[in-house]
Amino acid sequence: MLFRTLMADLKVLLLADGQRTRGSVAVRDLMDVKRSQSMIWLCLMPILLFGMVIQGWHAHLDLAEGHTTPDVWQLALFNGISGGLTADSGFFAWLFYGASFVFPIFFVAFFVGLVWDMIFSRLRKETVQEGHLVVAILFALMLPVTIPLWLVAIGMSFAVVVGKQIFGGLGYNLLNPALVGLAFLTFAYPTVMSGDGIYWAVEGAKSPITLQALDSKGAFEGVTWYSVFGDARWWDAFFGLDSGAIGETSTLLILICGGMLLLCRLADWRIVLAVLIGMIATATMFNLIGDDKNVLYQMPWTWHLVTGGFALGMMFLATDPTTAPYTRKAKWAYGVLIGFMVVMIRVVNPEHVEGIMLAILFANLWSPLLDYFVARANIKRRQARNAL
């Protein structure tokens, strides 16, 4: 059954739908659920590959500074074939080095998620649902490269069982499954999911740019949203030259790949724009209020954009059609709520740099209620207009 499921996924990706509409004149859209899921993970693949390359590139730079590669099983094949990474290694060596750490994480997430989907499909006597590959990629992209594989399996199990299947499967889940799994690992294993060195596959490497590091340096004193364009650290974070979680490094690449989703109409531009507006408005509000004891009050919105996985959450997680509202007005409110909560969480508690995770999960809970309020308002307006 596992082999048949994998072959079915490959067939959906490469071949057109074989169904034919017979009888009266009709138009069949080939962008069905399976095809839309395939488009989403195709948009995510460049981000995953960049996460591999950037790990190898950073390791290459750190080796030149005197650091050493870790003695771990992931590098056994890499060292056996290439003889090890050196300061003179090129692009493909960087990719292979990063893949030695990233691919096992993705494979475990995919395999565990697929097994759970198969188990529940057997219990319900249904075919295996789509979406397991997208959930696996999104979950893997938000993890640190040094996470143990057994934790990946536990987190993915929690994501699929509690985040998706317990509600009825694909299309019925109230919360984003990938974020449910990430939240579980974040609160159950905080030492593994945070701290120095978790984002680097090199021993003794420097830590990436974090809100805590910026805060401790007083980096936002007198900084405006446009003055960051003269800061090399901001450009490093924007292009992805500073490390972080596997798929959260390059804001530029995430925006480009997310733009493809918008062009394919698989993501709603209203949600993306509303999240951005909510974040900018809230960050500006804190800038105006100010606080001598908390430098993050002065953090401009341009820094919020490139840190903590904000771009990935805005483009790929907040726009999940299952957990987002259906009505247009509710989508605007939903996005603004996410943008507001991201900044609020980060400023109040800088330890939660991944404020986008909690913000989206919180907004997911409000999504049905927002749709209800919009629907009720429409009903009352029409009743008043027609004097009913």
XYZ file of N, CA and C in Angstrom, residues 54-267:
642
model
N 22.502 26.543 2.077
C 22.987 27.540 3.032
C 23.685 26.878 4.210
N 23.270 25.664 4.571
C 23.965 24.942 5.633
C 25.380 24.590 5.208
N 25.522 24.099 3.969
C 26.854 23.779 3.467
C 27.721 25.009 3.291
N 27.119 26.106 2.847
C 27.872 27.347 2.648
C 28.383 27.889 3.976
N 27.536 27.871 4.997
C 27.963 28.342 6.314
C 29.045 27.434 6.891
N 28.885 26.130 6.703
C 29.912 25.209 7.190
C 31.245 25.482 6.502
N 31.193 25.770 5.219
C 32.392 26.091 4.449
C 33.087 27.339 5.006
N 32.307 28.362 5.360
C 32.888 29.578 5.935
C 33.440 29.338 7.334
N 32.709 28.559 8.124
C 33.141 28.310 9.501
C 34.403 27.454 9.550
N 34.538 26.543 8.595
C 35.765 25.743 8.540
C 36.973 26.628 8.255
N 36.773 27.647 7.444
C 37.869 28.570 7.149
C 38.278 29.365 8.382
N 37.360 29.491 9.361
C 37.653 30.215 10.600
C 38.198 29.301 11.689
N 38.387 28.019 11.366
C 38.984 27.104 12.331
C 38.022 26.178 13.033
N 36.733 26.237 12.705
C 35.766 25.327 13.312
C 35.868 23.951 12.660
N 35.211 22.975 13.260
C 35.266 21.602 12.751
C 33.863 21.072 12.502
N 33.775 20.119 11.581
C 32.485 19.478 11.327
C 32.205 18.467 12.431
N 30.954 18.267 12.795
C 30.629 17.333 13.882
C 30.837 15.886 13.459
N 31.140 15.052 14.425
C 31.312 13.617 14.171
C 29.959 12.931 14.353
N 29.135 12.976 13.315
C 27.775 12.443 13.380
C 27.551 11.485 12.222
N 26.550 10.617 12.375
C 26.292 9.604 11.361
C 25.815 10.212 10.044
N 25.201 11.411 10.088
C 24.693 12.014 8.859
C 25.795 12.269 7.839
N 27.022 12.491 8.315
C 28.115 12.837 7.413
C 28.915 11.624 6.953
N 28.508 10.419 7.346
C 29.272 9.225 6.977
C 29.324 9.056 5.461
N 28.169 9.143 4.800
C 28.133 8.997 3.345
C 28.831 10.163 2.659
N 28.612 11.366 3.159
C 29.236 12.549 2.554
C 30.756 12.459 2.630
N 31.279 12.123 3.803
C 32.731 12.022 3.956
C 33.302 10.874 3.143
N 32.529 9.783 3.024
C 33.012 8.643 2.258
C 33.121 8.930 0.772
N 32.210 9.745 0.240
C 32.205 10.035 -1.194
C 33.108 11.217 -1.536
N 32.977 12.293 -0.763
C 33.696 13.528 -1.110
C 34.994 13.712 -0.346
N 35.194 12.911 0.699
C 36.393 13.076 1.505
C 36.273 14.154 2.560
N 35.078 14.722 2.693
C 34.842 15.741 3.718
C 34.770 17.139 3.135
N 34.146 18.022 3.875
C 34.006 19.415 3.453
C 35.258 20.193 3.831
N 35.706 21.047 2.932
C 36.874 21.885 3.180
C 36.529 23.340 2.885
N 37.450 24.221 3.205
C 37.235 25.645 2.945
C 37.223 25.953 1.456
N 37.691 25.011 0.626
C 37.734 25.223 -0.827
C 36.604 24.506 -1.555
N 35.680 23.896 -0.834
C 34.593 23.149 -1.468
C 33.666 24.091 -2.230
N 33.008 23.532 -3.269
C 32.132 24.326 -4.117
C 30.659 24.099 -3.840
N 29.818 24.567 -4.787
C 28.367 24.580 -4.607
C 27.800 23.197 -4.349
N 28.170 22.217 -5.156
C 27.582 20.887 -5.012
C 28.011 20.221 -3.706
N 29.203 20.531 -3.239
C 29.629 20.025 -1.931
C 28.795 20.663 -0.825
N 28.494 21.952 -0.959
C 27.625 22.613 0.027
C 26.243 21.963 0.040
N 25.700 21.724 -1.165
C 24.373 21.118 -1.270
C 24.364 19.718 -0.661
N 25.372 18.928 -0.963
C 25.456 17.556 -0.452
C 25.617 17.567 1.063
N 26.440 18.482 1.565
C 26.651 18.583 3.012
C 25.346 18.943 3.717
N 24.661 19.959 3.216
C 23.396 20.353 3.827
C 22.340 19.279 3.713
N 22.302 18.600 2.559
C 21.321 17.530 2.367
C 21.552 16.375 3.331
N 22.795 16.171 3.746
C 23.090 15.094 4.694
C 22.359 15.297 6.016
N 22.069 16.542 6.356
C 21.336 16.847 7.589
C 19.847 17.078 7.330
N 19.532 17.778 6.249
C 18.149 18.188 6.002
C 17.301 17.049 5.458
N 17.844 16.272 4.511
C 17.029 15.231 3.882
C 16.534 14.185 4.878
N 17.354 13.695 5.821
C 16.809 12.746 6.807
C 15.652 13.322 7.611
N 15.709 14.613 7.936
C 14.606 15.243 8.671
C 13.340 15.226 7.833
N 13.463 15.628 6.568
C 12.296 15.635 5.683
C 11.767 14.221 5.456
N 12.663 13.260 5.242
C 12.226 11.891 4.960
C 11.478 11.297 6.148
N 11.995 11.493 7.354
C 11.315 10.968 8.545
C 9.947 11.614 8.695
N 9.873 12.929 8.493
C 8.585 13.624 8.592
C 7.601 13.090 7.557
N 8.061 12.905 6.334
C 7.184 12.407 5.269
C 6.738 10.974 5.543
N 7.674 10.113 5.916
C 7.352 8.701 6.126
C 6.391 8.530 7.298
N 6.661 9.205 8.410
C 5.791 9.093 9.586
C 4.400 9.631 9.268
N 4.336 10.773 8.591
C 3.034 11.329 8.231
C 2.255 10.422 7.305
N 2.943 9.813 6.340
C 2.279 8.905 5.406
C 1.758 7.661 6.115
N 2.545 7.122 7.036
C 2.107 5.934 7.778
C 0.844 6.234 8.580
N 0.808 7.372 9.254
C -0.388 7.727 10.028
C -1.590 7.950 9.120
N -1.378 8.575 7.964
C -2.485 8.762 7.020
C -3.009 7.417 6.524
N -2.111 6.471 6.287
C -2.528 5.137 5.839
C -3.310 4.414 6.928
N -2.867 4.558 8.175
C -3.575 3.905 9.283
C -4.997 4.436 9.396
N -5.154 5.743 9.359
C -6.493 6.325 9.495
C -7.353 6.057 8.265
N -6.737 5.983 7.097
C -7.525 5.666 5.907
C -8.052 4.238 5.967
N -7.280 3.326 6.528
C -7.748 1.948 6.711
C -8.884 1.900 7.727
N -8.746 2.635 8.826
C -9.795 2.642 9.845
C -11.099 3.211 9.297
N -10.999 4.203 8.424
C -12.200 4.823 7.857
C -12.636 4.164 6.550
N -11.837 3.210 6.086
C -12.115 2.519 4.824
C -12.193 3.514 3.669
N -11.203 4.395 3.632
C -11.101 5.400 2.583
C -9.741 5.273 1.908
N -9.587 5.955 0.774
C -8.280 6.033 0.143
C -7.403 7.009 0.924
N -6.102 6.877 0.767
C -5.174 7.754 1.479
C -5.376 9.187 1.000
N -5.525 10.100 1.947
C -5.799 11.493 1.610
C -4.556 12.199 1.079
N -4.806 13.263 0.332
C -3.714 14.084 -0.159
C -3.210 14.990 0.960
N -2.104 15.615 0.712
C -1.617 16.630 1.633
C -0.511 16.192 2.559
N -0.207 14.873 2.622
C 0.825 14.448 3.571
C 2.200 15.006 3.204
N 2.459 15.164 1.897
C 3.759 15.680 1.483
C 3.908 17.156 1.837
N 2.843 17.935 1.655
C 2.894 19.365 1.975
C 3.101 19.578 3.472
N 2.372 18.820 4.286
C 2.526 18.940 5.738
C 3.948 18.574 6.154
N 4.503 17.521 5.542
C 5.856 17.084 5.883
C 6.888 18.156 5.539
N 6.759 18.765 4.358
C 7.725 19.792 3.962
C 7.619 21.018 4.864
N 6.393 21.485 5.096
C 6.215 22.658 5.953
C 6.757 22.408 7.355
N 6.495 21.227 7.882
C 6.980 20.887 9.218
C 8.504 20.857 9.251
N 9.117 20.229 8.236
C 10.573 20.137 8.189
C 11.217 21.512 8.026
N 10.587 22.393 7.259
C 11.167 23.712 7.013
C 11.259 24.555 8.275
N 10.431 24.266 9.264
C 10.409 25.074 10.489
C 11.268 24.489 11.605
N 12.013 23.426 11.320
C 12.816 22.761 12.345
C 14.278 23.181 12.267
N 14.991 23.158 13.394
C 16.440 23.381 13.358
C 17.143 22.167 12.778
N 18.274 22.386 12.155
C 18.951 21.311 11.436
C 19.540 20.266 12.385
N 19.734 20.612 13.655
C 20.354 19.692 14.605
C 19.343 18.856 15.388
N 18.071 18.940 15.075
C 17.054 18.233 15.845
C 17.212 16.720 15.680
N 17.106 15.943 16.754
C 17.170 14.478 16.636
C 15.989 13.945 15.821
N 16.233 12.879 15.069
C 15.194 12.351 14.192
C 14.031 11.755 14.975
N 14.271 11.259 16.176
C 13.166 10.700 16.946
C 12.200 11.802 17.368
N 12.723 13.016 17.552
C 11.836 14.136 17.857
C 11.041 14.558 16.623
N 11.656 14.437 15.455
C 10.924 14.714 14.215
C 9.741 13.764 14.087
N 9.972 12.485 14.394
C 8.900 11.491 14.315
C 7.787 11.791 15.316
N 8.165 12.165 16.529
C 7.156 12.487 17.548
C 6.362 13.728 17.148
N 7.066 14.764 16.712
C 6.387 15.992 16.321
C 5.467 15.795 15.132
N 5.912 15.020 14.142
C 5.071 14.776 12.969
C 3.872 13.914 13.334
N 4.061 12.964 14.227
C 2.931 12.145 14.685
C 1.882 13.018 15.360
N 2.332 13.927 16.201
C 1.401 14.838 16.870
C 0.709 15.736 15.851
N 1.459 16.184 14.847
C 0.892 17.070 13.829
C -0.219 16.385 13.051
N 0.018 15.139 12.640
C -0.957 14.432 11.800
C -2.139 13.940 12.618
N -1.866 13.311 13.758
C -2.945 12.708 14.552
C -3.794 13.785 15.224
N -3.149 14.679 15.978
C -3.886 15.693 16.739
C -4.260 16.890 15.868
N -3.359 17.264 14.960
C -3.609 18.450 14.154
C -4.512 18.237 12.963
N -4.591 16.979 12.456
C -5.382 16.762 11.244
C -6.389 15.630 11.365
N -5.925 14.428 11.644
C -6.807 13.265 11.563
C -7.873 13.237 12.646
N -7.583 13.793 13.810
C -8.569 13.760 14.887
C -9.800 14.606 14.536
N -9.641 15.553 13.613
C -10.769 16.379 13.173
C -11.508 15.769 11.981
N -10.947 14.725 11.398
C -11.587 14.100 10.249
C -10.721 14.036 9.016
N -9.509 14.581 9.084
C -8.614 14.506 7.942
C -8.521 15.806 7.171
N -7.970 15.714 5.971
C -7.740 16.881 5.129
C -9.048 17.610 4.833
N -9.039 18.921 5.064
C -10.220 19.726 4.804
C -11.121 19.921 6.002
N -10.867 19.182 7.082
C -11.700 19.283 8.282
C -10.934 19.822 9.488
N -9.621 19.941 9.361
C -8.808 20.348 10.504
C -9.043 21.809 10.846
N -9.128 22.086 12.139
C -9.344 23.451 12.625
C -8.039 24.228 12.691
N -6.939 23.536 13.009
C -5.631 24.162 13.160
C -4.691 23.665 12.075
N -3.680 24.463 11.768
C -2.682 24.055 10.790
C -1.852 22.906 11.361
N -1.846 21.730 10.726
C -1.161 20.557 11.300
C 0.332 20.779 11.530
N 1.018 21.391 10.573
C 2.457 21.602 10.721
C 2.767 22.485 11.923
N 1.947 23.506 12.146
C 2.155 24.390 13.291
C 1.799 23.706 14.600
N 0.825 22.808 14.568
C 0.479 22.046 15.772
C 1.670 21.194 16.207
N 2.301 20.518 15.250
C 3.480 19.715 15.571
C 4.635 20.558 16.064
N 4.847 21.722 15.433
C 5.929 22.608 15.863
C 5.674 23.151 17.260
N 4.433 23.528 17.548
C 4.100 24.043 18.879
C 4.324 22.977 19.946
N 3.971 21.739 19.634
C 4.186 20.643 20.590
C 5.669 20.492 20.918
N 6.518 20.477 19.894
C 7.953 20.332 20.138
C 8.519 21.552 20.863
N 8.029 22.735 20.531
C 8.543 23.964 21.141
C 8.304 23.991 22.644
N 7.124 23.550 23.069
C 6.792 23.613 24.494
C 7.177 22.333 25.244
N 7.229 21.202 24.551
C 7.591 19.947 25.213
C 9.107 19.766 25.298
N 9.847 20.282 24.316
C 11.305 20.133 24.282
C 11.948 21.492 23.983
N 11.816 22.456 24.886
C 12.309 23.816 24.608
C 13.819 23.895 24.440
N 14.570 23.046 25.131
C 16.029 23.124 25.028
C 16.529 22.659 23.667
N 15.774 21.776 23.023
C 16.163 21.289 21.700
C 15.768 22.281 20.616
N 14.662 22.982 20.836
C 14.113 23.868 19.813
C 14.602 25.309 19.934
N 15.398 25.618 20.944
C 15.908 26.976 21.099
C 17.295 26.917 21.718
N 18.009 28.022 21.618
C 19.344 28.082 22.201
C 20.412 28.297 21.146
N 21.657 28.422 21.594
C 22.771 28.675 20.690
C 23.187 27.400 19.971
N 23.514 27.540 18.708
C 24.094 26.440 17.955
C 23.124 25.459 17.351
N 21.810 25.612 17.563
C 20.871 24.608 17.050
C 20.635 24.752 15.557
N 20.979 25.898 14.971
C 20.713 26.131 13.552
C 21.933 25.888 12.675
N 23.014 25.369 13.264
C 24.246 25.210 12.510
C 24.732 23.768 12.567
N 25.180 23.270 11.442
C 25.699 21.908 11.368
C 27.217 21.905 11.473
N 27.760 22.822 12.272
C 29.198 22.923 12.505
C 29.412 23.185 13.983
N 30.391 22.525 14.574
C 30.653 22.692 15.998
C 31.286 24.049 16.282
N 30.734 24.728 17.304
C 31.307 25.992 17.744
C 31.028 27.170 16.851
N 30.074 27.033 15.904
C 29.776 28.142 15.004
C 29.013 29.227 15.743
N 29.087 30.439 15.210
C 28.397 31.562 15.841
C 26.892 31.418 15.667
N 26.151 32.058 16.558
C 24.700 32.000 16.502
C 24.177 32.937 15.423
N 23.018 32.622 14.836
C 22.426 33.505 13.849
C 21.821 34.739 14.507
N 21.362 35.655 13.680
C 20.701 36.853 14.198
C 19.387 36.459 14.847
N 19.205 36.819 16.102
C 17.952 36.556 16.804
C 17.471 37.845 17.448
N 16.216 37.854 17.855
C 15.688 39.041 18.526
C 16.426 39.298 19.827
N 16.788 38.208 20.535
C 17.499 38.384 21.791
C 18.868 39.023 21.561
N 19.569 38.569 20.508
C 20.894 39.111 20.221
C 20.813 40.581 19.825
N 19.836 40.905 18.992
C 19.662 42.294 18.590
C 19.279 43.161 19.777
N 18.430 42.611 20.639
C 17.973 43.356 21.811
C 19.143 43.657 22.740
N 19.997 42.663 22.955
C 21.103 42.839 23.889
C 22.100 43.884 23.398
N 22.149 44.094 22.093
C 23.076 45.076 21.541
C 22.449 46.460 21.409
N 21.180 46.577 21.756
C 20.502 47.861 21.590
C 20.478 48.301 20.146
N 20.227 47.357 19.262
C 20.374 47.614 17.835
C 19.311 48.524 17.259
N 18.224 48.767 17.977
C 17.107 49.511 17.401
C 17.021 50.951 17.888
N 17.985 51.391 18.648
C 17.952 52.767 19.136
C 18.178 53.731 17.978
N 17.182 54.563 17.720
C 17.282 55.543 16.646
C 17.158 54.961 15.258
N 16.744 53.705 15.149
C 16.621 53.050 13.850
C 15.206 53.233 13.321
N 15.084 53.614 12.056
C 13.789 53.729 11.396
C 13.606 52.563 10.438
N 12.387 52.433 9.918
C 12.111 51.288 9.048
C 12.932 51.330 7.762
N 13.288 52.522 7.292
C 14.039 52.635 6.040
C 15.546 52.674 6.249
N 15.985 53.017 7.465
C 17.429 53.087 7.706
C 18.078 51.704 7.738
N 17.270 50.639 7.897
C 17.835 49.288 7.937
C 18.418 48.890 6.590
N 18.025 49.586 5.518
C 18.543 49.242 4.199
C 20.034 49.536 4.077
N 20.566 50.277 5.030
C 22.001 50.508 5.073
C 22.730 49.601 6.040
N 22.005 48.634 6.618
C 22.571 47.699 7.591
C 22.840 46.368 6.900
N 24.097 45.943 6.879
C 24.457 44.693 6.203
C 23.791 43.488 6.847
N 23.550 43.545 8.151
C 22.909 42.414 8.831
C 21.488 42.206 8.330
N 20.787 43.317 8.041
C 19.420 43.197 7.530
C 19.417 42.538 6.161
N 20.350 42.918 5.315
C 20.425 42.317 3.987
C 20.813 40.847 4.072
N 21.678 40.492 5.025
C 22.005 39.076 5.226
C 20.756 38.282 5.580
N 19.926 38.843 6.466
C 18.693 38.164 6.853
C 17.700 38.124 5.698
N 17.651 39.175 4.887
C 16.700 39.233 3.777
C 17.054 38.224 2.688
N 18.329 38.143 2.342
C 18.753 37.215 1.292
C 18.908 35.786 1.801
N 19.001 35.607 3.116
C 19.128 34.266 3.665
C 20.543 33.855 3.968
N 21.454 34.799 4.065
C 22.851 34.482 4.352
C 23.094 34.240 5.824
N 22.117 34.572 6.654
C 22.210 34.274 8.085
C 21.320 33.080 8.377
N 21.835 32.132 9.117
C 21.121 30.873 9.294
C 19.962 30.997 10.266
N 19.080 30.028 10.187
C 17.922 29.934 11.071
C 17.344 28.544 10.917
N 16.043 28.408 11.104
C 15.410 27.133 10.809
C 15.617 26.812 9.329
N 15.452 25.553 8.959
C 15.828 25.077 7.630
C 15.240 25.929 6.512
N 13.966 26.274 6.607
C 13.311 26.982 5.513
C 12.934 28.404 5.816
N 13.478 28.989 6.872
C 13.082 30.336 7.271
C 14.169 31.375 7.022
N 15.201 31.017 6.270
C 16.357 31.900 6.157
C 16.159 33.005 5.126
N 15.810 32.659 3.896
C 15.761 33.636 2.813
C 14.363 34.225 2.655
N 14.180 35.440 3.136
C 12.898 36.126 2.958
C 12.625 36.382 1.484
N 13.649 36.729 0.732
C 13.484 36.997 -0.694
C 12.955 35.773 -1.428
N 13.568 34.618 -1.213
C 13.137 33.399 -1.895
C 11.729 33.004 -1.471
N 11.409 33.163 -0.203
C 10.069 32.826 0.284
C 9.023 33.714 -0.376
N 9.318 35.001 -0.520
C 8.374 35.909 -1.172
C 8.194 35.558 -2.645
N 9.267 35.152 -3.304
C 9.163 34.763 -4.716
C 8.321 33.501 -4.865
N 8.616 32.486 -4.064
C 7.856 31.230 -4.140
C 6.413 31.437 -3.692
N 6.215 32.262 -2.677
C 4.854 32.573 -2.261
C 4.104 33.347 -3.320
N 4.824 34.192 -4.068
C 4.199 34.905 -5.174
C 3.676 33.963 -6.239
N 4.353 32.827 -6.443
C 3.858 31.823 -7.385
C 2.522 31.259 -6.920
N 2.380 31.061 -5.616
C 1.089 30.599 -5.089
C -0.007 31.624 -5.360
N 0.331 32.893 -5.200
C -0.653 33.943 -5.458
C -1.044 33.976 -6.929
N -0.068 33.798 -7.822
C -0.364 33.792 -9.249
C -1.243 32.606 -9.633
N -1.023 31.470 -8.971
C -1.843 30.278 -9.225
C -3.173 30.321 -8.477
N -3.381 31.366 -7.688
C -4.591 31.543 -6.887
C -4.793 30.402 -5.883
N -3.685 29.861 -5.418
C -3.736 28.856 -4.360
C -3.593 29.510 -2.988
N -3.237 30.768 -2.969
C -3.183 31.565 -1.741
C -3.925 32.866 -2.004
